[in-house]
XYZ file of C-alpha atoms in Angstrom:
274
model
C 0.416 -0.201 0.194
C 1.598 3.647 -0.842
C 2.276 5.712 1.944
C 2.447 9.411 0.854
C 4.493 12.106 3.084
C 2.870 15.641 2.816
C 4.418 18.850 4.252
C 2.320 22.139 4.793
C 3.497 25.519 3.859
C 7.193 25.892 4.036
C 7.890 29.382 5.078
C 11.132 31.019 4.315
C 14.850 29.922 3.291
C 15.802 28.722 7.294
C 12.618 26.081 6.241
C 13.765 24.976 2.855
C 16.878 24.094 4.257
C 15.606 22.184 7.517
C 13.149 19.860 4.881
C 15.943 19.439 2.561
C 18.262 18.138 5.286
C 15.690 15.868 6.590
C 13.408 14.708 3.445
C 15.952 11.880 2.599
C 15.271 10.487 6.452
C 11.197 11.392 6.372
C 11.185 9.354 3.626
C 13.185 6.184 4.847
C 11.740 6.300 8.595
C 8.041 6.571 6.956
C 8.317 4.404 4.620
C 7.139 7.269 2.431
C 7.108 6.275 -1.359
C 5.766 9.969 -2.659
C 6.064 13.009 -1.081
C 4.159 16.262 -1.245
C 5.429 19.685 -0.143
C 3.664 22.895 -0.336
C 6.387 25.613 -0.995
C 4.382 28.842 -1.984
C 5.994 30.901 1.049
C 9.287 30.065 0.696
C 11.513 32.969 -0.310
C 13.071 35.647 1.482
C 13.110 39.889 0.605
C 13.975 41.089 -2.541
C 13.215 43.034 -5.149
C 9.447 42.272 -5.733
C 9.290 40.124 -2.894
C 8.349 39.981 0.527
C 10.063 36.960 3.137
C 7.899 34.233 3.796
C 5.952 34.836 0.019
C 6.797 33.125 -3.120
C 8.732 30.132 -4.607
C 11.924 30.018 -6.971
C 13.675 28.171 -9.336
C 16.564 27.448 -6.749
C 14.179 26.824 -4.220
C 12.451 23.894 -6.282
C 15.282 22.534 -7.934
C 16.766 22.543 -3.548
C 13.385 20.313 -2.829
C 13.253 17.919 -5.609
C 17.031 17.141 -5.369
C 16.379 16.144 -2.138
C 13.818 13.630 -2.857
C 10.652 15.472 -2.710
C 8.563 13.911 -5.909
C 5.508 17.344 -6.123
C 5.516 20.454 -5.135
C 2.191 22.677 -5.055
C 1.304 26.093 -4.088
C -1.590 28.422 -3.906
C -2.177 32.525 -3.740
C 1.532 33.164 -3.367
C 2.352 31.085 -6.039
C 2.655 34.344 -8.231
C 4.764 36.361 -5.670
C 7.733 37.700 -7.457
C 9.428 38.503 -10.301
C 6.754 38.133 -13.883
C 9.563 35.874 -15.557
C 10.526 33.964 -12.422
C 6.801 32.899 -11.977
C 6.421 31.611 -15.062
C 9.571 29.551 -15.273
C 8.739 28.057 -11.644
C 5.332 27.566 -13.023
C 6.203 25.575 -15.758
C 8.412 22.853 -14.052
C 6.961 19.165 -14.721
C 6.791 18.821 -10.940
C 5.302 21.900 -9.267
C 1.538 22.637 -9.099
C -0.396 25.781 -9.280
C -4.916 25.411 -7.770
C -6.361 24.034 -10.571
C -9.304 26.101 -10.384
C -7.556 29.050 -11.857
C -8.839 30.489 -15.356
C -7.459 29.705 -19.162
C -4.372 31.843 -19.819
C -2.951 32.210 -15.946
C 0.979 29.799 -16.215
C 1.348 25.939 -14.888
C -0.859 23.326 -13.895
C -3.271 21.990 -11.492
C -2.839 18.576 -11.358
C -0.010 15.526 -11.957
C -0.466 11.713 -12.321
C 2.660 9.804 -11.065
C 3.205 6.056 -10.917
C 3.915 5.352 -7.264
C 5.237 1.298 -6.348
C 3.196 0.435 -9.376
C -0.263 2.700 -8.122
C -0.902 5.749 -10.291
C -1.705 8.454 -7.520
C -2.888 12.254 -8.949
C -2.239 15.170 -6.959
C -4.771 17.723 -7.464
C -3.700 21.654 -6.159
C -7.249 23.638 -5.226
C -7.658 27.013 -3.522
C -10.229 28.776 -2.348
C -11.764 32.299 -3.009
C -10.726 32.797 1.084
C -7.483 32.279 -0.025
C -7.035 34.913 -2.149
C -7.408 38.379 -0.571
C -4.030 39.386 0.762
C -2.420 38.047 -2.860
C -5.434 40.437 -5.206
C -2.462 43.112 -6.252
C -0.380 39.596 -7.867
C -3.361 38.634 -9.557
C -3.536 41.519 -11.891
C -1.079 40.357 -14.231
C -3.256 37.474 -15.476
C -6.454 37.741 -14.695
C -9.688 40.256 -15.704
C -9.798 41.724 -12.161
C -8.099 40.883 -9.176
C -8.514 37.904 -7.111
C -10.280 35.687 -9.639
C -10.478 32.241 -9.064
C -12.832 29.558 -10.630
C -15.668 27.851 -8.868
C -14.663 24.630 -6.847
C -16.621 22.341 -7.706
C -16.379 22.422 -11.767
C -12.761 22.667 -11.231
C -13.330 19.374 -9.147
C -15.196 17.226 -12.187
C -13.161 18.725 -14.815
C -10.043 16.963 -13.301
C -8.500 13.870 -14.691
C -8.357 11.887 -11.333
C -6.132 9.217 -12.230
C -6.151 5.969 -9.263
C -6.401 7.619 -6.308
C -6.278 11.494 -5.811
C -4.892 13.220 -3.511
C -5.913 17.134 -2.917
C -4.119 20.305 -1.385
C -7.079 21.860 -0.370
C -5.735 25.372 -0.332
C -8.150 28.001 1.940
C -8.729 29.414 4.913
C -12.752 28.468 6.151
C -12.443 25.276 7.513
C -15.958 24.850 7.348
C -15.626 24.409 3.303
C -12.764 22.136 3.810
C -14.326 19.682 5.557
C -17.634 20.333 3.444
C -15.528 19.500 0.256
C -13.753 16.596 1.440
C -17.216 14.734 2.288
C -18.308 15.945 -1.018
C -15.598 14.097 -2.404
C -15.503 11.447 0.304
C -14.997 7.667 -1.917
C -13.824 10.094 -4.876
C -10.385 11.677 -3.433
C -7.924 9.176 -1.041
C -7.002 12.385 0.937
C -8.227 15.903 1.464
C -5.501 17.919 2.964
C -5.833 21.716 3.982
C -3.020 24.228 3.685
C -3.066 27.939 4.058
C -3.543 28.758 7.314
C -0.105 27.665 8.365
C -1.793 26.232 12.014
C -1.998 22.409 12.358
C -5.164 21.398 13.253
C -5.540 18.671 16.166
C -8.053 16.073 14.503
C -7.635 13.664 11.628
C -10.163 11.860 10.221
C -11.454 9.083 7.773
C -14.530 9.482 6.284
C -16.749 6.735 5.493
C -15.983 5.586 2.224
C -12.374 5.895 2.704
C -11.616 9.716 2.158
C -8.899 10.990 4.980
C -9.044 14.599 5.805
C -7.432 17.412 8.376
C -8.682 20.443 8.207
C -4.855 22.228 7.907
C -1.566 20.277 7.393
C 0.327 23.699 9.360
C 3.216 25.092 8.340
C 6.696 23.777 8.111
C 8.627 27.124 9.573
C 9.783 28.933 12.479
C 7.567 29.566 15.580
C 7.276 32.465 17.602
C 5.085 35.170 14.823
C 2.015 35.731 12.901
C 2.098 32.334 10.506
C 5.777 32.070 10.401
C 6.400 35.527 10.115
C 7.745 38.165 12.784
C 4.748 39.897 13.941
C 5.739 43.438 13.642
C 4.112 44.191 10.397
C 0.976 42.459 11.383
C 0.453 44.131 14.609
C 0.889 47.745 12.550
C -1.951 46.857 9.966
C -4.253 45.445 12.879
C -3.811 48.892 14.589
C -4.018 50.727 11.349
C -0.584 52.018 11.415
C 1.965 53.780 8.777
C 4.360 50.501 7.794
C 6.876 52.281 5.658
C 9.310 53.095 7.643
C 9.277 49.492 9.120
C 11.722 47.045 8.125
C 11.259 44.460 5.378
C 9.207 41.369 6.141
C 11.473 38.933 8.519
C 10.693 35.505 9.230
C 9.804 34.647 12.598
C 12.766 33.577 15.138
C 11.395 30.891 17.362
C 12.046 27.126 17.041
C 11.168 25.391 14.098
C 8.341 23.433 13.676
C 7.260 20.555 11.164
C 3.376 20.601 9.719
C 3.466 16.926 8.092
C 0.859 13.888 7.799
C 1.480 10.229 6.279
C -1.516 8.792 4.071
C -1.444 5.259 3.843
C -3.219 4.494 0.820
C -5.097 1.067 -0.124
C -6.973 0.802 -4.298
C -8.451 4.423 -4.202
C -9.020 4.809 -0.233
C -6.836 5.995 2.415
C -7.038 3.624 5.564
C -4.826 5.610 7.722
C -3.306 9.071 8.430
C -1.368 9.973 11.014
C 0.719 13.014 12.033
C 4.611 13.503 12.079
C 5.761 15.008 15.017
């Protein structure tokens, strides 16, 4: 029975280092046949980039070389330099949400052969995840923040074998409702975006594994892995112009990860990796 190791939002270059160093041992210790990592928050500040937002070709290369099979994303897939974003999204193992309008670079699904079994990884995104990223979407979309409805996009996906869904969204009820809607069609619905791991791991009646949020892989001691200064100033309505750039939190590193065991097109177990 194939086992899938899934890591939630990797926040910042320190977390990329942490993941790359540990993936080979995690694969062995957890007997993982497929490794999926959400890496949309991996970058440090630079031109047109805020720390903890976006991906790069170098990050993708390092993760793949360490043993990551598929890299998923979400609303921050479009952060950064336009040309670099397009090159990242052209990588054969990188996904962006599938429910995007025609003309947006990249793809939202990939099917791989894993121990003789076909597993399809699908990246989906709720409208609840895109508010903070609206300016980035203006490069490709008719109006900022446009995301196509979830259900028609799901029904249009070519699902081969067992299907693993990275559901990138903010609303708990929406993630859980989607999982029940696809119970028996998807082997697992694994929530990302909030960066805060949820406690309960579910096996739904028809074999779909569900966790509302896998949680981030990044440093604690801040707001979603980022130092709190900007978030606090914004909440207070203060001018952030003179604040230093976004920086990573400086607490201990945490690993947000689960392992899903698949039998046929169903899951038989989901467990946390601590």
